[in-house]
Amino acid sequence: MDNLKYFLDEKVFLFNQPSFIEDDPISIPHRFSRLQDIEISGFFAAILAWGQRKTIINKSLELMDLMGNSPYDFVLNHSDKELKQLMKFKHRTFNDIDTLYFIDFFSRYYRENESLEQAFTIGHSEDVDAMEVLLSNFHDLFFQSEQAPRRTRKHIASPKKKSACKRINMFLRWMVRKDGKGVDFGLWNKISPAQLVCPCDLHVDRIGRSLGLIQRKQTDWQTAMELTRNLRLMDAVDPVKYDFALFGLGVLEKEQKMHLK
């Protein structure tokens, strides 16, 4: 484990740099400075994060443009005409119905709350494994409206459904981690970095398995927890910093294979 920790620590140092931002969906919230703009744009960018990163970024930019590049002002003060403009937005299976419900949720939520942090800390405790409860409670809050479309539920993952919750965990990494490196924002204080769960995307899953950090055959919530607990053995205070290493190694490996073809 010591050799693996040394290897991965080197990769964290290599990838956890401002140069990482440009080609990653985290570049979307980095366009903003107001807390609520960062939260809303970051949430959308994370939820839309499947497929090629370039496409994810372009679709997120398109959505921000439709919101006048001021998402917080848009969710609070949009006109019916402006809302109608959003109906042209689509990314894979995320369509106009989903977009409008997300805006509806944010509109209702931010009229009563200053930050999205409160939505993710319902039932918060000091338990290092608190995230399962927090994500389940967030899912319930997001869909508590009787008007919530059934189809939109697939876009907000929950441990209750055994999902690895990759996109939500990535968003939380952005909001919670504080390391002064300039990539993650570290704007929230109630959730500790030690409680974060590693986002388990295809790159992280593949590299995690190749390094023996994942034994579980399928990829689900228990897989994400298995990976995270093994990462905690190398850094109990900030285990999810290794997301940079695993993801970066996965992207490099893919690029090398493409270059060899």
Tab-separated table of C-alpha atoms in Angstrom:
chain	number	residue	atom	x	y	z
A	1	MET	CA	0.000	0.000	0.000
A	2	ASP	CA	2.910	2.382	0.732
A	3	ASN	CA	4.238	2.037	-2.823
A	4	LEU	CA	0.758	2.581	-4.258
A	5	LYS	CA	0.234	5.637	-2.060
A	6	TYR	CA	3.537	7.123	-3.246
A	7	PHE	CA	2.618	6.451	-6.886
A	8	LEU	CA	-0.875	7.948	-6.575
A	9	ASP	CA	0.315	10.946	-4.535
A	10	GLU	CA	2.650	11.790	-7.432
A	11	LYS	CA	-0.269	11.593	-9.875
A	12	VAL	CA	-2.471	13.766	-7.650
A	13	PHE	CA	0.261	16.405	-7.690
A	14	LEU	CA	0.512	16.088	-11.482
A	15	PHE	CA	-3.210	16.387	-12.277
A	16	ASN	CA	-4.588	18.526	-9.423
A	17	GLN	CA	-3.449	21.767	-11.056
A	18	PRO	CA	-5.303	24.708	-12.649
A	19	SER	CA	-4.376	23.266	-16.067
A	20	PHE	CA	-6.879	20.473	-15.302
A	21	ILE	CA	-9.796	22.923	-15.407
A	22	GLU	CA	-9.988	23.863	-19.087
A	23	ASP	CA	-10.853	20.398	-20.450
A	24	ASP	CA	-13.097	19.340	-17.555
A	25	PRO	CA	-16.751	20.134	-16.738
A	26	ILE	CA	-15.515	21.957	-13.623
A	27	SER	CA	-14.591	24.734	-16.054
A	28	ILE	CA	-18.289	25.699	-16.161
A	29	PRO	CA	-18.659	26.831	-12.518
A	30	HIS	CA	-15.187	28.401	-12.746
A	31	ARG	CA	-16.732	30.969	-15.085
A	32	PHE	CA	-18.605	32.457	-12.121
A	33	SER	CA	-17.745	34.128	-8.818
A	34	ARG	CA	-21.066	34.340	-6.957
A	35	LEU	CA	-21.731	31.346	-4.683
A	36	GLN	CA	-25.179	30.595	-6.086
A	37	ASP	CA	-24.014	30.887	-9.710
A	38	ILE	CA	-21.200	28.427	-8.965
A	39	GLU	CA	-23.631	26.012	-7.293
A	40	ILE	CA	-26.284	26.087	-10.022
A	41	SER	CA	-23.891	25.977	-12.988
A	42	GLY	CA	-21.789	23.324	-11.262
A	43	PHE	CA	-24.808	21.186	-10.507
A	44	PHE	CA	-25.995	21.310	-14.106
A	45	ALA	CA	-22.477	20.584	-15.434
A	46	ALA	CA	-22.128	17.591	-13.118
A	47	ILE	CA	-25.555	16.169	-13.923
A	48	LEU	CA	-24.904	16.523	-17.659
A	49	ALA	CA	-21.513	14.832	-17.299
A	50	TRP	CA	-21.796	11.743	-19.379
A	51	GLY	CA	-20.238	11.244	-22.773
A	52	GLN	CA	-17.183	13.062	-24.118
A	53	ARG	CA	-15.913	15.889	-21.937
A	54	LYS	CA	-15.806	18.319	-24.858
A	55	THR	CA	-19.495	17.674	-25.583
A	56	ILE	CA	-20.414	17.979	-21.898
A	57	ILE	CA	-18.684	21.358	-21.703
A	58	ASN	CA	-20.276	22.609	-24.923
A	59	LYS	CA	-23.779	21.548	-23.837
A	60	SER	CA	-23.280	23.135	-20.416
A	61	LEU	CA	-22.140	26.372	-22.062
A	62	GLU	CA	-25.202	26.248	-24.295
A	63	LEU	CA	-27.459	25.912	-21.265
A	64	MET	CA	-25.704	28.751	-19.431
A	65	ASP	CA	-26.130	30.930	-22.528
A	66	LEU	CA	-29.869	30.179	-22.581
A	67	MET	CA	-29.929	31.377	-18.955
A	68	GLY	CA	-28.233	34.638	-19.869
A	69	ASN	CA	-24.992	33.445	-18.259
A	70	SER	CA	-26.494	34.403	-14.918
A	71	PRO	CA	-28.095	31.205	-13.595
A	72	TYR	CA	-28.971	32.482	-10.106
A	73	ASP	CA	-30.738	35.562	-11.466
A	74	PHE	CA	-32.443	33.385	-14.077
A	75	VAL	CA	-33.933	30.858	-11.636
A	76	LEU	CA	-35.320	33.673	-9.475
A	77	ASN	CA	-36.459	36.197	-12.070
A	78	HIS	CA	-37.042	34.497	-15.441
A	79	SER	CA	-40.014	35.438	-17.581
A	80	ASP	CA	-42.258	32.892	-19.290
A	81	LYS	CA	-40.646	33.845	-22.603
A	82	GLU	CA	-37.161	33.208	-21.223
A	83	LEU	CA	-38.297	29.903	-19.752
A	84	LYS	CA	-39.691	28.861	-23.108
A	85	GLN	CA	-36.238	29.324	-24.638
A	86	LEU	CA	-34.982	26.465	-22.454
A	87	MET	CA	-37.315	24.028	-24.188
A	88	LYS	CA	-34.851	23.774	-27.072
A	89	PHE	CA	-32.163	22.330	-24.774
A	90	LYS	CA	-31.344	18.619	-24.898
A	91	HIS	CA	-28.360	16.456	-23.980
A	92	ARG	CA	-28.698	12.745	-24.564
A	93	THR	CA	-31.722	11.693	-22.470
A	94	PHE	CA	-31.844	15.007	-20.562
A	95	ASN	CA	-34.621	16.966	-22.283
A	96	ASP	CA	-36.834	20.041	-21.902
A	97	ILE	CA	-39.047	18.409	-19.257
A	98	ASP	CA	-36.002	17.704	-17.097
A	99	THR	CA	-34.535	21.173	-17.632
A	100	LEU	CA	-37.771	22.911	-16.657
A	101	TYR	CA	-38.146	20.829	-13.512
A	102	PHE	CA	-34.561	21.563	-12.451
A	103	ILE	CA	-35.262	25.286	-12.887
A	104	ASP	CA	-38.509	24.905	-10.933
A	105	PHE	CA	-36.664	23.198	-8.067
A	106	PHE	CA	-33.938	25.858	-7.958
A	107	SER	CA	-36.520	28.636	-8.139
A	108	ARG	CA	-38.416	27.261	-5.146
A	109	TYR	CA	-35.287	26.310	-3.224
A	110	TYR	CA	-33.334	29.571	-3.528
A	111	ARG	CA	-36.322	31.646	-2.482
A	112	GLU	CA	-35.978	30.040	0.936
A	113	ASN	CA	-32.270	29.123	1.174
A	114	GLU	CA	-29.006	30.958	0.691
A	115	SER	CA	-26.956	27.988	-0.488
A	116	LEU	CA	-27.445	24.513	-1.934
A	117	GLU	CA	-25.310	23.254	0.940
A	118	GLN	CA	-28.393	23.026	3.161
A	119	ALA	CA	-30.038	20.651	0.681
A	120	PHE	CA	-27.100	18.246	0.921
A	121	THR	CA	-26.779	18.309	4.712
A	122	ILE	CA	-30.252	17.158	5.776
A	123	GLY	CA	-29.610	14.568	8.478
A	124	HIS	CA	-25.900	15.384	8.601
A	125	SER	CA	-23.761	13.677	11.226
A	126	GLU	CA	-20.049	13.310	11.947
A	127	ASP	CA	-20.147	9.683	10.758
A	128	VAL	CA	-17.496	9.212	8.090
A	129	ASP	CA	-20.028	7.169	6.102
A	130	ALA	CA	-22.795	9.784	6.357
A	131	MET	CA	-22.959	10.324	2.595
A	132	GLU	CA	-25.407	7.487	1.952
A	133	VAL	CA	-27.990	9.218	4.147
A	134	LEU	CA	-27.204	12.703	2.805
A	135	LEU	CA	-27.580	11.724	-0.856
A	136	SER	CA	-30.774	9.797	-0.181
A	137	ASN	CA	-32.243	12.772	1.671
A	138	PHE	CA	-31.228	15.151	-1.115
A	139	HIS	CA	-32.960	12.931	-3.671
A	140	ASP	CA	-36.148	12.964	-1.578
A	141	LEU	CA	-35.995	16.754	-1.234
A	142	PHE	CA	-35.390	17.287	-4.952
A	143	PHE	CA	-38.474	15.280	-5.861
A	144	GLN	CA	-40.811	16.177	-3.009
A	145	SER	CA	-42.949	18.327	-5.315
A	146	GLU	CA	-46.110	16.643	-6.552
A	147	GLN	CA	-45.307	18.155	-9.954
A	148	ALA	CA	-42.004	16.266	-10.250
A	149	PRO	CA	-41.939	14.343	-13.563
A	150	ARG	CA	-41.328	10.639	-13.106
A	151	ARG	CA	-38.884	10.596	-16.026
A	152	THR	CA	-36.619	13.186	-14.367
A	153	ARG	CA	-35.868	10.903	-11.407
A	154	LYS	CA	-33.302	8.985	-13.436
A	155	HIS	CA	-31.109	12.091	-13.584
A	156	ILE	CA	-30.631	12.400	-9.811
A	157	ALA	CA	-28.977	9.245	-8.536
A	158	SER	CA	-29.553	7.819	-5.069
A	159	PRO	CA	-27.790	5.137	-2.983
A	160	LYS	CA	-31.279	3.766	-2.301
A	161	LYS	CA	-31.306	2.663	-5.940
A	162	LYS	CA	-27.819	1.193	-5.539
A	163	SER	CA	-26.351	3.794	-7.910
A	164	ALA	CA	-22.687	4.730	-7.595
A	165	CYS	CA	-23.915	8.369	-7.739
A	166	LYS	CA	-20.880	9.429	-9.781
A	167	ARG	CA	-22.177	12.825	-10.891
A	168	ILE	CA	-23.452	13.931	-7.485
A	169	ASN	CA	-20.247	12.774	-5.796
A	170	MET	CA	-18.227	14.732	-8.351
A	171	PHE	CA	-20.282	17.866	-7.682
A	172	LEU	CA	-19.738	17.442	-3.940
A	173	ARG	CA	-15.999	17.077	-4.470
A	174	TRP	CA	-16.045	20.438	-6.262
A	175	MET	CA	-18.001	22.132	-3.472
A	176	VAL	CA	-16.320	20.586	-0.410
A	177	ARG	CA	-12.598	19.953	-0.996
A	178	LYS	CA	-10.280	22.714	0.229
A	179	ASP	CA	-6.661	22.272	-0.782
A	180	GLY	CA	-5.644	25.636	-2.227
A	181	LYS	CA	-4.769	24.111	-5.605
A	182	GLY	CA	-7.349	26.182	-7.479
A	183	VAL	CA	-9.380	23.328	-9.000
A	184	ASP	CA	-12.012	22.371	-6.406
A	185	PHE	CA	-13.874	25.292	-4.836
A	186	GLY	CA	-14.120	24.319	-1.156
A	187	LEU	CA	-17.096	26.628	-0.598
A	188	TRP	CA	-19.026	24.388	1.795
A	189	ASN	CA	-18.067	23.726	5.395
A	190	LYS	CA	-20.512	21.305	6.987
A	191	ILE	CA	-19.517	18.181	5.044
A	192	SER	CA	-15.884	17.253	5.643
A	193	PRO	CA	-13.599	16.048	2.830
A	194	ALA	CA	-13.208	12.813	4.807
A	195	GLN	CA	-16.919	12.100	4.246
A	196	LEU	CA	-16.799	12.459	0.470
A	197	VAL	CA	-17.246	9.392	-1.732
A	198	CYS	CA	-15.019	8.992	-4.791
A	199	PRO	CA	-16.827	9.588	-8.100
A	200	CYS	CA	-16.711	6.217	-9.816
A	201	ASP	CA	-16.792	6.888	-13.561
A	202	LEU	CA	-15.505	4.564	-16.292
A	203	HIS	CA	-11.904	5.820	-16.062
A	204	VAL	CA	-11.763	5.680	-12.254
A	205	ASP	CA	-13.484	2.278	-12.184
A	206	ARG	CA	-11.051	0.771	-14.713
A	207	ILE	CA	-7.894	2.121	-13.058
A	208	GLY	CA	-9.218	1.348	-9.569
A	209	ARG	CA	-9.688	-2.279	-10.542
A	210	SER	CA	-6.298	-2.528	-12.230
A	211	LEU	CA	-4.648	-1.240	-9.019
A	212	GLY	CA	-6.598	-3.638	-6.788
A	213	LEU	CA	-8.635	-0.891	-5.131
A	214	ILE	CA	-11.903	-2.433	-6.340
A	215	GLN	CA	-12.780	-6.133	-6.103
A	216	ARG	CA	-16.556	-5.943	-6.457
A	217	LYS	CA	-17.685	-7.172	-9.885
A	218	GLN	CA	-20.469	-4.681	-10.589
A	219	THR	CA	-20.258	-0.897	-10.307
A	220	ASP	CA	-22.785	0.424	-7.778
A	221	TRP	CA	-22.918	2.302	-4.469
A	222	GLN	CA	-21.078	-0.474	-2.630
A	223	THR	CA	-18.336	-0.332	-5.267
A	224	ALA	CA	-17.928	3.416	-4.749
A	225	MET	CA	-17.727	2.811	-0.996
A	226	GLU	CA	-15.210	-0.016	-1.412
A	227	LEU	CA	-12.996	2.256	-3.500
A	228	THR	CA	-13.375	5.163	-1.068
A	229	ARG	CA	-12.542	3.026	1.989
A	230	ASN	CA	-9.376	1.814	0.286
A	231	LEU	CA	-8.455	5.400	-0.568
A	232	ARG	CA	-8.988	6.334	3.084
A	233	LEU	CA	-6.207	3.888	3.982
A	234	MET	CA	-3.852	6.206	2.089
A	235	ASP	CA	-5.389	9.493	3.266
A	236	ALA	CA	-8.174	9.381	5.851
A	237	VAL	CA	-8.569	13.170	5.865
A	238	ASP	CA	-8.886	13.733	2.105
A	239	PRO	CA	-9.377	10.379	0.321
A	240	VAL	CA	-11.134	11.807	-2.729
A	241	LYS	CA	-8.043	13.763	-3.792
A	242	TYR	CA	-7.108	10.471	-5.460
A	243	ASP	CA	-9.957	10.996	-7.915
A	244	PHE	CA	-7.515	13.245	-9.783
A	245	ALA	CA	-4.947	10.440	-9.970
A	246	LEU	CA	-7.336	7.657	-11.002
A	247	PHE	CA	-9.230	9.783	-13.515
A	248	GLY	CA	-6.044	11.294	-14.945
A	249	LEU	CA	-4.420	7.886	-15.351
A	250	GLY	CA	-7.578	6.599	-17.046
A	251	VAL	CA	-7.651	9.467	-19.542
A	252	LEU	CA	-3.928	9.081	-20.286
A	253	GLU	CA	-4.330	5.340	-20.827
A	254	LYS	CA	-7.230	5.920	-23.219
A	255	GLU	CA	-5.317	8.584	-25.143
A	256	GLN	CA	-2.276	6.308	-25.441
A	257	LYS	CA	-4.420	3.464	-26.816
A	258	MET	CA	-6.008	5.803	-29.354
A	259	HIS	CA	-2.575	7.047	-30.398
A	260	LEU	CA	-1.392	3.469	-30.989
A	261	LYS	CA	-4.333	2.650	-33.264
